mmCIF file with all atom_site columns, C-alpha atoms in Angstrom:
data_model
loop_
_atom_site.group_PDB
_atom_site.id
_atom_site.type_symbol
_atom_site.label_atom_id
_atom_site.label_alt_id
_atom_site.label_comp_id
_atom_site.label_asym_id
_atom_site.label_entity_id
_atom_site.label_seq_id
_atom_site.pdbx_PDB_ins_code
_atom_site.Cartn_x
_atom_site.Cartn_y
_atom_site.Cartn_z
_atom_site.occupancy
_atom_site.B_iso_or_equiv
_atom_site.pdbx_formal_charge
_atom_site.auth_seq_id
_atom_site.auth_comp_id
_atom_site.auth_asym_id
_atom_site.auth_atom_id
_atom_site.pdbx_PDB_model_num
ATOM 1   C CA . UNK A 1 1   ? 15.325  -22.875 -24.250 1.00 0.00 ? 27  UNK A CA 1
ATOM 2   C CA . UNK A 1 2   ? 13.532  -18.980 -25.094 1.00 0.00 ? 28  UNK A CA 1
ATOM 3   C CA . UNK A 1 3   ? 11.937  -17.451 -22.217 1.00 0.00 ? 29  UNK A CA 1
ATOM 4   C CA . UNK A 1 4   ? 9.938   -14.335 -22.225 1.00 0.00 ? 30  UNK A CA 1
ATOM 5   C CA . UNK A 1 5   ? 9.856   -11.673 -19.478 1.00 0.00 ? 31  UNK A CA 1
ATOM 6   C CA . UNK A 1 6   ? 7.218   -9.576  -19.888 1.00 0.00 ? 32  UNK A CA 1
ATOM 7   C CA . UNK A 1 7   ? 7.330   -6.803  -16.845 1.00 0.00 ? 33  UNK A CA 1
ATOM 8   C CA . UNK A 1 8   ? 7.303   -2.899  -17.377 1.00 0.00 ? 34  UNK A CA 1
ATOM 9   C CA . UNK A 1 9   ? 9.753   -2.546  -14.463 1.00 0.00 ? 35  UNK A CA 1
ATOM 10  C CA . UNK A 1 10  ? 13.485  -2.625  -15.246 1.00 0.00 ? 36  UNK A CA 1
ATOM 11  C CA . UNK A 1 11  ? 14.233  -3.920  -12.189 1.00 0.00 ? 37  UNK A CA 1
ATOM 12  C CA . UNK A 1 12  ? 11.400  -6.602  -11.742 1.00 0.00 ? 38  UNK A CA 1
ATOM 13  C CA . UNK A 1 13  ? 12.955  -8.149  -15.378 1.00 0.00 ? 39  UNK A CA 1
ATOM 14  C CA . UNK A 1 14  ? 16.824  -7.623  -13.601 1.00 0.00 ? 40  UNK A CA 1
ATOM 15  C CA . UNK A 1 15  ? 15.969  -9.997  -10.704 1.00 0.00 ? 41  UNK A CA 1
ATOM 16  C CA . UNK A 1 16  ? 14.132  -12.129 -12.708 1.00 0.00 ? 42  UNK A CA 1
ATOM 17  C CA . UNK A 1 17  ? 16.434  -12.689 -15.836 1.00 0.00 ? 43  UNK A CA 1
ATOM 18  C CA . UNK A 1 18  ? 18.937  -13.100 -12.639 1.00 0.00 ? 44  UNK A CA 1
ATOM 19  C CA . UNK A 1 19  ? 16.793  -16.130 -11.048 1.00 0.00 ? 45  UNK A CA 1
ATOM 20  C CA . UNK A 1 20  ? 16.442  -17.350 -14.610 1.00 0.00 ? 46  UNK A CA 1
ATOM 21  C CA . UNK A 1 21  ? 20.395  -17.863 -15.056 1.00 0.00 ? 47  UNK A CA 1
ATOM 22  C CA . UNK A 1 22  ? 20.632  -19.349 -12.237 1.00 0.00 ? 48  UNK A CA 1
ATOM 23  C CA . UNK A 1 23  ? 18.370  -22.166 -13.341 1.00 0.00 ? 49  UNK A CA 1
ATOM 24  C CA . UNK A 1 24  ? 19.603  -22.403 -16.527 1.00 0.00 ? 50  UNK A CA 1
ATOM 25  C CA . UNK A 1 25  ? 22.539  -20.491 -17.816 1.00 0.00 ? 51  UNK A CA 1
ATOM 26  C CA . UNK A 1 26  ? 21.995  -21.395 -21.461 1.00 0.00 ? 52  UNK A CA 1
ATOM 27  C CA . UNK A 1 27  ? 18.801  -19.819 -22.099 1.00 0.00 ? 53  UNK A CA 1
ATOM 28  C CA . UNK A 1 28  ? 17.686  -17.386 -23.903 1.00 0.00 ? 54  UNK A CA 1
ATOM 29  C CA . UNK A 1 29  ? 16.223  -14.441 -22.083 1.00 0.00 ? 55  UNK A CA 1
ATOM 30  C CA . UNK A 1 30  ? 14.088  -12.244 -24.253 1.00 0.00 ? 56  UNK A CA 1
ATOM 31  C CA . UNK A 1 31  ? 12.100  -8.828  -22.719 1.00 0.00 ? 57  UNK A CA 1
ATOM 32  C CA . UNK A 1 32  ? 9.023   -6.837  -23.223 1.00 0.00 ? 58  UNK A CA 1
ATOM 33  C CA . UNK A 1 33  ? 8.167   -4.166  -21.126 1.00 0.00 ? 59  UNK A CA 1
ATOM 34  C CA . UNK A 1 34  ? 4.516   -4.260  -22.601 1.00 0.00 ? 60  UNK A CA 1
ATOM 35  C CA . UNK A 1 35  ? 2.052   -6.420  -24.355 1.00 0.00 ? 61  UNK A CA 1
ATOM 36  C CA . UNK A 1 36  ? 2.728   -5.367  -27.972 1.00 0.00 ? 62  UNK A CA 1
ATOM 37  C CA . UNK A 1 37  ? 5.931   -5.842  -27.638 1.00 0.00 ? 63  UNK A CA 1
ATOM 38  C CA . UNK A 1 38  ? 5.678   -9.193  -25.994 1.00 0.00 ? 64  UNK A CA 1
ATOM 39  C CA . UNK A 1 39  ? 3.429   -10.026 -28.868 1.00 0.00 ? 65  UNK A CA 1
ATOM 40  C CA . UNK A 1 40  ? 6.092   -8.821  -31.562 1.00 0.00 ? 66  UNK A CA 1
ATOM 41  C CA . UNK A 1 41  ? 8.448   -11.395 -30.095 1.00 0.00 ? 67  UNK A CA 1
ATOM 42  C CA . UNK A 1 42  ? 6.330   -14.536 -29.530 1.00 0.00 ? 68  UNK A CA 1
ATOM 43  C CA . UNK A 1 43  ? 5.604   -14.047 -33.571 1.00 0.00 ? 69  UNK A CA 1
ATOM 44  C CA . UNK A 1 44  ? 9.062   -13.888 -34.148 1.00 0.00 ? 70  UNK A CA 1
ATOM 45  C CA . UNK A 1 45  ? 9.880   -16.599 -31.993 1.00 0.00 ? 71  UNK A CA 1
ATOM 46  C CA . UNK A 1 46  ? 7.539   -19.143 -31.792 1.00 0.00 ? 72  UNK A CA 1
ATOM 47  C CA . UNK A 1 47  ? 9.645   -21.941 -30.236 1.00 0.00 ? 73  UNK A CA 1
ATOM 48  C CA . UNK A 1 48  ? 9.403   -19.725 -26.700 1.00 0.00 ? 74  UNK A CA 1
ATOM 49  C CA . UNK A 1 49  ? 8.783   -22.386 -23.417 1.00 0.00 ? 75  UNK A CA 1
ATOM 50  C CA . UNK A 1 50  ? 7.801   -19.857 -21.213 1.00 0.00 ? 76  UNK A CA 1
ATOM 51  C CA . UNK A 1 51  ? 6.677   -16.679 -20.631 1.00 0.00 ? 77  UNK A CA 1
ATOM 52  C CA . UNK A 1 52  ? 6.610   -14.850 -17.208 1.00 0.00 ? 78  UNK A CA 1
ATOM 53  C CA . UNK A 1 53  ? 3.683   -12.143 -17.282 1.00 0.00 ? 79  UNK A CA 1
ATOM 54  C CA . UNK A 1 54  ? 3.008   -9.139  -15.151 1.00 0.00 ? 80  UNK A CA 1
ATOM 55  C CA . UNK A 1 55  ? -0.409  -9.377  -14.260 1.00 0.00 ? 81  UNK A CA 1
ATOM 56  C CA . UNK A 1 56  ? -0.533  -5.457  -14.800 1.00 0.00 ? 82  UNK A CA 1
ATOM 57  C CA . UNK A 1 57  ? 0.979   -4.201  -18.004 1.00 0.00 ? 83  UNK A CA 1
ATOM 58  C CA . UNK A 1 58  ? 0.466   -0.801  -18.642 1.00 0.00 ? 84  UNK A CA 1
ATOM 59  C CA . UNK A 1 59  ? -1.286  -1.391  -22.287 1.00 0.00 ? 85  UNK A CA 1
ATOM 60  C CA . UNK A 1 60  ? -3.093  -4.396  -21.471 1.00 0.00 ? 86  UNK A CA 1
ATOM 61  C CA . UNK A 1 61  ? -4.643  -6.641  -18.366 1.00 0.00 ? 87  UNK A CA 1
ATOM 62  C CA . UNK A 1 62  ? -2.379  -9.656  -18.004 1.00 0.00 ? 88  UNK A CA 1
ATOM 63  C CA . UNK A 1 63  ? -5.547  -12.194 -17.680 1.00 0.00 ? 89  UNK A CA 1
ATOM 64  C CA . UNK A 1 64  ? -6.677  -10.944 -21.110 1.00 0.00 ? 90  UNK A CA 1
ATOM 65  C CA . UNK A 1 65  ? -3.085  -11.703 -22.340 1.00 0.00 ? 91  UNK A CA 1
ATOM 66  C CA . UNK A 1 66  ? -3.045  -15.162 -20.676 1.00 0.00 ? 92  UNK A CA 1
ATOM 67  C CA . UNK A 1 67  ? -6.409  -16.056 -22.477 1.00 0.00 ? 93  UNK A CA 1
ATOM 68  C CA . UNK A 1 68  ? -5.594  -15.066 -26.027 1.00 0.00 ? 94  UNK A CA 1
ATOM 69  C CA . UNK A 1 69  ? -2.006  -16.670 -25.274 1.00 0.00 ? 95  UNK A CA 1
ATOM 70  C CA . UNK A 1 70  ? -3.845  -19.634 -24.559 1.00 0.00 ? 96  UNK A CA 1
ATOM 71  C CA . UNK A 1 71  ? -5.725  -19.837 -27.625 1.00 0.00 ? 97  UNK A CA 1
ATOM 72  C CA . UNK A 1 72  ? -3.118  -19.019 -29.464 1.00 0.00 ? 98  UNK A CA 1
ATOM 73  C CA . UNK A 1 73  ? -0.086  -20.597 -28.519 1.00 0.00 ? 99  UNK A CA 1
ATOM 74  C CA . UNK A 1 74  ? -1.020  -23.443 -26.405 1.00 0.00 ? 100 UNK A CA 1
ATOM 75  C CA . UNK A 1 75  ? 2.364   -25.245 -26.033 1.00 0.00 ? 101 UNK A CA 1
ATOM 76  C CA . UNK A 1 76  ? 3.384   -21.996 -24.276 1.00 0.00 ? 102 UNK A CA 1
ATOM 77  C CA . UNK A 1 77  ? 3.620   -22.675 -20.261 1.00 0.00 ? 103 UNK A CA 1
ATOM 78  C CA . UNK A 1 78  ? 2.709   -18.912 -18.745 1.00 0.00 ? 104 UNK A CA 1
ATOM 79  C CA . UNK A 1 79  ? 3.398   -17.809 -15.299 1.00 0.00 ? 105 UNK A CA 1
ATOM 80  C CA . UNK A 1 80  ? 1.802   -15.215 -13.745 1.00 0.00 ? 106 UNK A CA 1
ATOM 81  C CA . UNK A 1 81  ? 3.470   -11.970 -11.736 1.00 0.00 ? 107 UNK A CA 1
ATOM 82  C CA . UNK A 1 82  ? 2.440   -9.822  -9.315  1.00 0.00 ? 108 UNK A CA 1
ATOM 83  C CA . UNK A 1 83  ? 2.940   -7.885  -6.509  1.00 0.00 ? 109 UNK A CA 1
ATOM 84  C CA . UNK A 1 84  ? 0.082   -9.434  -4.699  1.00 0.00 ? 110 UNK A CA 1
ATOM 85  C CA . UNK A 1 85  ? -0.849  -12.677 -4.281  1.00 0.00 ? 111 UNK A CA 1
ATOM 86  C CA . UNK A 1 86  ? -4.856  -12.630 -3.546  1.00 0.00 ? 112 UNK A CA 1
ATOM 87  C CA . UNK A 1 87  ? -6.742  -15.449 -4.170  1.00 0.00 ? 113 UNK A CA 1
ATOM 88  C CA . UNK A 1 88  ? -9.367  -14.071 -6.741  1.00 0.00 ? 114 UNK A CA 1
ATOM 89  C CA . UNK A 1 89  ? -6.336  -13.168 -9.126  1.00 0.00 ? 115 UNK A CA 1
ATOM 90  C CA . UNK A 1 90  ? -4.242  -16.450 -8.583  1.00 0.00 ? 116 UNK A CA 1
ATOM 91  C CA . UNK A 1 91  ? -7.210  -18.721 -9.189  1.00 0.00 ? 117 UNK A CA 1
ATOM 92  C CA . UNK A 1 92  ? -8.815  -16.517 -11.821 1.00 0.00 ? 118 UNK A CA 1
ATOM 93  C CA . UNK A 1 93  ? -5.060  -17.056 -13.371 1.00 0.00 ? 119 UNK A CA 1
ATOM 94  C CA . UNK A 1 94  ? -4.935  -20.845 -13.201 1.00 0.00 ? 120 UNK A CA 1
ATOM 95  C CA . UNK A 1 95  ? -8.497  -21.051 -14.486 1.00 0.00 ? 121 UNK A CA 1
ATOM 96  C CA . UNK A 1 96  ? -7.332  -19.611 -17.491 1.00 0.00 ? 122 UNK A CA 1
ATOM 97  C CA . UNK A 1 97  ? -4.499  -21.947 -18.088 1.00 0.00 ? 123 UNK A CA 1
ATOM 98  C CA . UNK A 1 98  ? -1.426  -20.403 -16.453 1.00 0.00 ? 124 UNK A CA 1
ATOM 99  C CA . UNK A 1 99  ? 1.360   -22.772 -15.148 1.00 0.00 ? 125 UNK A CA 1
ATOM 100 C CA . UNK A 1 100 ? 1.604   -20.925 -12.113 1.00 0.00 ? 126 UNK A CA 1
ATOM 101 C CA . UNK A 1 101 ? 1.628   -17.702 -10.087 1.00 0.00 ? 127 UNK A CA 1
ATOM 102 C CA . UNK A 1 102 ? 4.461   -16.113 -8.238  1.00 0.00 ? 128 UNK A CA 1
ATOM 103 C CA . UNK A 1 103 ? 4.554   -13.078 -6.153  1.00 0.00 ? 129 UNK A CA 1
ATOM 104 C CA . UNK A 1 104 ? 7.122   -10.433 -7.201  1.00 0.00 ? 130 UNK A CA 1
ATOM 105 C CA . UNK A 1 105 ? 7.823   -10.381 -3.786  1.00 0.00 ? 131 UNK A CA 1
ATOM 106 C CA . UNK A 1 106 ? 8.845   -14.080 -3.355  1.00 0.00 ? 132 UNK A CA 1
ATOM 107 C CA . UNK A 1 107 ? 12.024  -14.682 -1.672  1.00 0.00 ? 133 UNK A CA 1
ATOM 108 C CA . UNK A 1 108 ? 14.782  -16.123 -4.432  1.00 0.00 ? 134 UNK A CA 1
ATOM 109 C CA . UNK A 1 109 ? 14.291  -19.549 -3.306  1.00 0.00 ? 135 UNK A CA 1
ATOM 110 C CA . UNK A 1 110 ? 10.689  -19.546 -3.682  1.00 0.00 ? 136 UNK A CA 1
ATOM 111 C CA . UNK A 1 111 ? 11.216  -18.605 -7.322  1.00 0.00 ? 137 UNK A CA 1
ATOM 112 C CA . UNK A 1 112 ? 13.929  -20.581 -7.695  1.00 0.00 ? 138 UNK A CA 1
ATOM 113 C CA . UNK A 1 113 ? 11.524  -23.831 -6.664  1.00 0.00 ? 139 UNK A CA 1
ATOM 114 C CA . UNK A 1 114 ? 8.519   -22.223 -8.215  1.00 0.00 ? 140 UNK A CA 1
ATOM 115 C CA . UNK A 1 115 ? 10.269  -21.820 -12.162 1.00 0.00 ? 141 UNK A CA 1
ATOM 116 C CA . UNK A 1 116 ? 12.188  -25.495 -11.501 1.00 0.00 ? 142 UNK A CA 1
ATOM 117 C CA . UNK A 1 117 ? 8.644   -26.933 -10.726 1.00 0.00 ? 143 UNK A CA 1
ATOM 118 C CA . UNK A 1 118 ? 7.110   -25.222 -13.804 1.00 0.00 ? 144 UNK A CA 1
ATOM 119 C CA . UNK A 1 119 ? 9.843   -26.024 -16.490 1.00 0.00 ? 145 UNK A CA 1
ATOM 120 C CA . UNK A 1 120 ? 9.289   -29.701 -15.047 1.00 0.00 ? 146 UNK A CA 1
ATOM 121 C CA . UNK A 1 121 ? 6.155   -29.843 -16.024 1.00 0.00 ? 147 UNK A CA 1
ATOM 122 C CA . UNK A 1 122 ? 4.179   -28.837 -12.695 1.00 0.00 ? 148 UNK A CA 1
ATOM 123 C CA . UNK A 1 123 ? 1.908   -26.116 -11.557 1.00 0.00 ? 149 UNK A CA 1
ATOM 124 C CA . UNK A 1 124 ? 2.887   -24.072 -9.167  1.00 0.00 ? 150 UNK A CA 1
ATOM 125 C CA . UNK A 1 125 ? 0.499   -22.208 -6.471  1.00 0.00 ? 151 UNK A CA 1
ATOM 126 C CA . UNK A 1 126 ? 1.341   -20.092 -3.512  1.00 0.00 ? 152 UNK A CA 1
ATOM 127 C CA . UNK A 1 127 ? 1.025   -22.001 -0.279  1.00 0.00 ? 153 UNK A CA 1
ATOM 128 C CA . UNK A 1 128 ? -0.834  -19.450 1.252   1.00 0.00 ? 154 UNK A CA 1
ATOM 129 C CA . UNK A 1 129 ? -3.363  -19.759 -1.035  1.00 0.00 ? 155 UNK A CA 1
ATOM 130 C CA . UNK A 1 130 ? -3.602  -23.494 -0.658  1.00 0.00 ? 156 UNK A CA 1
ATOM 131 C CA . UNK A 1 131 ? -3.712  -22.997 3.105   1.00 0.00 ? 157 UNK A CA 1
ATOM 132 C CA . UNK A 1 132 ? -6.747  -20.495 3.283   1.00 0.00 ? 158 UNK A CA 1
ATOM 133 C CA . UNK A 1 133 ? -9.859  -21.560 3.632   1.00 0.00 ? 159 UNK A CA 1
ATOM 134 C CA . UNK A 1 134 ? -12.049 -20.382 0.743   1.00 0.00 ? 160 UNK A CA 1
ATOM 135 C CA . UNK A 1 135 ? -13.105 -17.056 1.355   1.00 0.00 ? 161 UNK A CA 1
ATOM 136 C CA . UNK A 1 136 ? -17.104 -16.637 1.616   1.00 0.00 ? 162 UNK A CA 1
ATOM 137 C CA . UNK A 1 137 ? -19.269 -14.721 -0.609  1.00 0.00 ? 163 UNK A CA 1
ATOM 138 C CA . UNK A 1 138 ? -18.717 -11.209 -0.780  1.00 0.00 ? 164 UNK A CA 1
ATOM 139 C CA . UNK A 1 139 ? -20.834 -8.858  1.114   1.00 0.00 ? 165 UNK A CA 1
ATOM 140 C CA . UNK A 1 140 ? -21.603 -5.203  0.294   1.00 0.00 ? 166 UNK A CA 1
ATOM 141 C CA . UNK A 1 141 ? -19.231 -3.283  2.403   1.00 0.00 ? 167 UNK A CA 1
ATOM 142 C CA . UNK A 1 142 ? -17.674 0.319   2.790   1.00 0.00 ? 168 UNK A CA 1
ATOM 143 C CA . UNK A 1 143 ? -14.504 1.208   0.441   1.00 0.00 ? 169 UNK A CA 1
ATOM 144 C CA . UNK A 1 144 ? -11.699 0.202   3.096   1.00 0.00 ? 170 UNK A CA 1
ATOM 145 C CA . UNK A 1 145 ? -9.908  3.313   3.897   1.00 0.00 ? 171 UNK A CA 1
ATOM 146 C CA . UNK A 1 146 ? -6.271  3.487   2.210   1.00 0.00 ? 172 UNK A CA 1
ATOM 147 C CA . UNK A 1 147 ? -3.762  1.686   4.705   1.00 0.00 ? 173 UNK A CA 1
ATOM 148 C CA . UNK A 1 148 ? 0.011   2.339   5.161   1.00 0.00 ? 174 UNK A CA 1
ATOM 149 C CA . UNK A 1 149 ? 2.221   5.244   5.574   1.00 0.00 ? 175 UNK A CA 1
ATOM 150 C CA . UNK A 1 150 ? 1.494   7.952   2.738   1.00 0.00 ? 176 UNK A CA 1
ATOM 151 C CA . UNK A 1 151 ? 5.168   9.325   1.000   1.00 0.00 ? 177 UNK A CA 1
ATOM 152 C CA . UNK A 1 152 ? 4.696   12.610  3.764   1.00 0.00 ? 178 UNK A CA 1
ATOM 153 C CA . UNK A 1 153 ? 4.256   10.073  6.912   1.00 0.00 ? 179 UNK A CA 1
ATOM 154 C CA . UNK A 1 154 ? 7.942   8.760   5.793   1.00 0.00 ? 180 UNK A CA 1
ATOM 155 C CA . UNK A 1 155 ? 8.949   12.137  5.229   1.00 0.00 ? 181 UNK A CA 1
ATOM 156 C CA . UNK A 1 156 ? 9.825   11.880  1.770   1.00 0.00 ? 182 UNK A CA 1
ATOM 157 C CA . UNK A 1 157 ? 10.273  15.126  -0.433  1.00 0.00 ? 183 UNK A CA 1
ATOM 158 C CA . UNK A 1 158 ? 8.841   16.486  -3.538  1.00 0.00 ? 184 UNK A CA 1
ATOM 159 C CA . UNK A 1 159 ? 12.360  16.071  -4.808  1.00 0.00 ? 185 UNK A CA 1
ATOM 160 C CA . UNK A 1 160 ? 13.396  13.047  -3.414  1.00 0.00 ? 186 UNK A CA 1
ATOM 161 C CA . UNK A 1 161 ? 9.451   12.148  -4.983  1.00 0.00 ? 187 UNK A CA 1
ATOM 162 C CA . UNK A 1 162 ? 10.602  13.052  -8.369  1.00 0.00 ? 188 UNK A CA 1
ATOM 163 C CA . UNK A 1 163 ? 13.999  10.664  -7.968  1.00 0.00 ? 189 UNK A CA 1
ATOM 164 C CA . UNK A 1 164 ? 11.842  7.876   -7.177  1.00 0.00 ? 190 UNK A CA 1
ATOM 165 C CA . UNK A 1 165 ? 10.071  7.937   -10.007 1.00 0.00 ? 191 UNK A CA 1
ATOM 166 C CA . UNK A 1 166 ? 12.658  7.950   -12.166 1.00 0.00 ? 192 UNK A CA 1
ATOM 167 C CA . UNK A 1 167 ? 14.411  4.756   -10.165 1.00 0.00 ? 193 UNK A CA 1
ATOM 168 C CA . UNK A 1 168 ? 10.754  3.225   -10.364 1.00 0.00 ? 194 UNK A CA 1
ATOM 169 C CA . UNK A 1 169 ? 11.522  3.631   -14.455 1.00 0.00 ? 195 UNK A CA 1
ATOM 170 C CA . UNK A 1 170 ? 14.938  2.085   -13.936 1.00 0.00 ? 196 UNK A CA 1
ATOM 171 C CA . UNK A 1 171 ? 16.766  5.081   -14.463 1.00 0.00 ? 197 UNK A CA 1
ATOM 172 C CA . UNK A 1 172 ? 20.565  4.951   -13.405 1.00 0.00 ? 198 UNK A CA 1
ATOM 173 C CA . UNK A 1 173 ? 21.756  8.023   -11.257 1.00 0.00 ? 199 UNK A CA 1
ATOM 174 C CA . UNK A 1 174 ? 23.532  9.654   -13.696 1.00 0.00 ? 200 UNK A CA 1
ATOM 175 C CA . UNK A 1 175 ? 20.330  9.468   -16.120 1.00 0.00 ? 201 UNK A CA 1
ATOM 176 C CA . UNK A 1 176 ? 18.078  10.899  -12.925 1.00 0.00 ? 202 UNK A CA 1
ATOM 177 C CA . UNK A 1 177 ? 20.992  13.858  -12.415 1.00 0.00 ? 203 UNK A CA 1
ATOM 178 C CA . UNK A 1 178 ? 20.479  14.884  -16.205 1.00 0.00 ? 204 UNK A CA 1
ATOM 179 C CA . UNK A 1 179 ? 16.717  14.949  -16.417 1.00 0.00 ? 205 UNK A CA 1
ATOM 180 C CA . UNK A 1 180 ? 16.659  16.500  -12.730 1.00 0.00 ? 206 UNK A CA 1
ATOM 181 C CA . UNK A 1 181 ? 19.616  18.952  -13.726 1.00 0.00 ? 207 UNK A CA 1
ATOM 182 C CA . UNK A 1 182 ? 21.058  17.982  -9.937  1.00 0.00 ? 208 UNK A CA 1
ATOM 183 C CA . UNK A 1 183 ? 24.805  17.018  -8.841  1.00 0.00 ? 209 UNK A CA 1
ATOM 184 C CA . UNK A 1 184 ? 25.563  13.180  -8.942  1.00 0.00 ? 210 UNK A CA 1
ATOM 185 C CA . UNK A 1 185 ? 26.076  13.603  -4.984  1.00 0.00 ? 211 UNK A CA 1
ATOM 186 C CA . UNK A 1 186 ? 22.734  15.451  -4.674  1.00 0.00 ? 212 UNK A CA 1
ATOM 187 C CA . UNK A 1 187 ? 20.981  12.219  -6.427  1.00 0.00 ? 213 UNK A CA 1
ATOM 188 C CA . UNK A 1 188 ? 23.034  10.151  -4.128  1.00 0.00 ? 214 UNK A CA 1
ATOM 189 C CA . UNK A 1 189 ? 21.404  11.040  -1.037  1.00 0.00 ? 215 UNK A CA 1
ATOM 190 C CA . UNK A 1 190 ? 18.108  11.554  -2.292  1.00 0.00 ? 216 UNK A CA 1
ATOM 191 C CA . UNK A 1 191 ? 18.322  7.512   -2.907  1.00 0.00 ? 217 UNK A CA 1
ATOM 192 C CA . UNK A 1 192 ? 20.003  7.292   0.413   1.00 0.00 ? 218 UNK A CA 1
ATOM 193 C CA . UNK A 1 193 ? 17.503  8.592   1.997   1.00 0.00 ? 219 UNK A CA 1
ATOM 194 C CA . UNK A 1 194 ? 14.636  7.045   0.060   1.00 0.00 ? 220 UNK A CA 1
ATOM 195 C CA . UNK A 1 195 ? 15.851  3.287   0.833   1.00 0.00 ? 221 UNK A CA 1
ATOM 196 C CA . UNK A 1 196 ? 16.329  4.553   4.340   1.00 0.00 ? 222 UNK A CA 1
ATOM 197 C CA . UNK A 1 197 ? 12.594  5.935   4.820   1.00 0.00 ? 223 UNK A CA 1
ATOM 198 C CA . UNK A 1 198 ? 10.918  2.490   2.967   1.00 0.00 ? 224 UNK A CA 1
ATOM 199 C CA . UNK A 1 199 ? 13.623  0.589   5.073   1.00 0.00 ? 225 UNK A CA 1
ATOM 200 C CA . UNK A 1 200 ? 14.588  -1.177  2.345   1.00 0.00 ? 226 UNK A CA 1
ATOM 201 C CA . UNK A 1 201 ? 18.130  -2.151  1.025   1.00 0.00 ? 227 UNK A CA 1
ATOM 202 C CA . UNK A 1 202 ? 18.090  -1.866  -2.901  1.00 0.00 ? 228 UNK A CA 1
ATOM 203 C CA . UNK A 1 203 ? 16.513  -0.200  -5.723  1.00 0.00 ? 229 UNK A CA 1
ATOM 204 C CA . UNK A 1 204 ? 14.505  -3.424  -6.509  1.00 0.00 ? 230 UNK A CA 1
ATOM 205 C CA . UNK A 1 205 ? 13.114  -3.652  -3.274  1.00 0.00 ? 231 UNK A CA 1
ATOM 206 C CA . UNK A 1 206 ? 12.730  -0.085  -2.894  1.00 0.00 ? 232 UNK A CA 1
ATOM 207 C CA . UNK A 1 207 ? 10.374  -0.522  -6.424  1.00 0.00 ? 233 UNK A CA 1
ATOM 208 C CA . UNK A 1 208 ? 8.349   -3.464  -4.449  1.00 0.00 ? 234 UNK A CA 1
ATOM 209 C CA . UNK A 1 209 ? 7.743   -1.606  -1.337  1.00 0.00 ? 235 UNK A CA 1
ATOM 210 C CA . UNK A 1 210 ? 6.474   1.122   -3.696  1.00 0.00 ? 236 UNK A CA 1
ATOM 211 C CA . UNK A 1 211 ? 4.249   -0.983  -5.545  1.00 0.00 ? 237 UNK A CA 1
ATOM 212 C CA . UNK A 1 212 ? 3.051   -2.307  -2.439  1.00 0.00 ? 238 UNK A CA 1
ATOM 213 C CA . UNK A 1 213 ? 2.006   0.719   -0.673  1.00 0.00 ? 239 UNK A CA 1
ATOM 214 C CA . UNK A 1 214 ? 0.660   1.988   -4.162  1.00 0.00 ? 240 UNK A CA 1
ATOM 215 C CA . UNK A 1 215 ? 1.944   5.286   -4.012  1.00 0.00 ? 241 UNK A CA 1
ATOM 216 C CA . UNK A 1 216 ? 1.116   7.282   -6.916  1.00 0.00 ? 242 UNK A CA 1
ATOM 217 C CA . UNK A 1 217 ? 4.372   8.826   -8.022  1.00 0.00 ? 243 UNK A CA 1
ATOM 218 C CA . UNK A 1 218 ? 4.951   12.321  -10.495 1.00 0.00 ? 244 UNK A CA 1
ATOM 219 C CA . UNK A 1 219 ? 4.627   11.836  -13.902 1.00 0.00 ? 245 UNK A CA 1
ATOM 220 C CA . UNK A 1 220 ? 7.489   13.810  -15.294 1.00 0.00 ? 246 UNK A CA 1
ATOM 221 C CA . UNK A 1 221 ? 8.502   14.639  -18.944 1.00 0.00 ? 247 UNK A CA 1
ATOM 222 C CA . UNK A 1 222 ? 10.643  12.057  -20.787 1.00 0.00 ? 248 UNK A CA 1
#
């Protein structure tokens, strides 16, 4: 069996292709960190079950991918990713014809039972999403003002900024020491530091509690 990951996070694909192992150790685990090349690969491999699609790609809106994937490749099952699960985006999603929708920040048993249920056959849809009552028509309302802790309320630094964005990119530390010029020790405890103020354990969860908060991070020279 060929699956395709298509995520622009490193470490979103790492605990994915991990989950996808685990359900089947034989299968083929290709990767596209965009939606060219996720297209390059379905042409070249058109016997791909399943594709797992950010809903976000940073050339191209995931729902627009799901629709031409539909009319193109039909046989394809297509799951939908995401870092949040709201309603409008999960059932604009299965509308289109995705097999299901799974939040990025599932636990591993709810993707484990969420990808078995799909390469069974089934559709799988977040139970909150089944359990809320439909939501009523949307009113004309203020912009909601930005909620959670900014970088500065966590105390973060500009530098310790700069190493997260380069661990958001899935850079090792010895990569981030080189393009920062800093010590490997120096890089160390900037990461310390940066799982400690997100309260977070990992670099992959460290990337999700970014993503959640929707920090907007340094763009720095590749």
């Amino acid at each position: 069996m060929k699956i395709l990951l298509v995520d622009d996070h490193v470490l979103i694909r790492d605990a994915m292709r991990s989950v996808l192992r685990e359900i089947d150790g034989s299968a083929s685990v290709y990767e596209a960190q965009s939606g060219r090349e996720a297209d390059d690969l379905i042409v070249r491999n058109e016997d791909i079950a399943l594709v797992l699609l950010d809903l976000r790609l940073p050339d191209r809106d995931g729902l627009e991918m799901l629709s031409d994937l539909r009319k193109s490749h039909p046989a394809i099952a297509v799951v939908m990713l995401s870092a949040f699960c709201d309603r409008d985006n999960v059932l604009k999603s299965l509308a289109i014809g995705a097999q299901g929708f799974i939040a990025k920040t599932a636990t591993r048993d709810v993707l484990l039972g969420a990808l078995r249920l799909v390469l069974a056959g089934g559709v799988y849809i977040p139970p909150e999403i089944l359990d809320r009552a439909p939501e009523p028509a949307p009113q004309p309302t203020p912009k909601p003002d930005r909620h959670g802790p900014t970088p500065s309320d966590l105390g973060l630094t500009e530098r310790q900024l700069d190493v997260l964005a380069l661990m958001m990119e899935g850079k090792s530390n010895k990569l981030i020491c080189r393009h920062l010029d800093l010590a490997e020790p120096t890089v160390k405890n900037h990461v310390s530091a940066i799982l400690k103020a997100l309260d977070v354990n990992n670099r992959t969860e460290a990337v999700l509690a970014v993503t959640r908060l929707g920090w907007s991070l340094p763009l720095l020279d590749k």
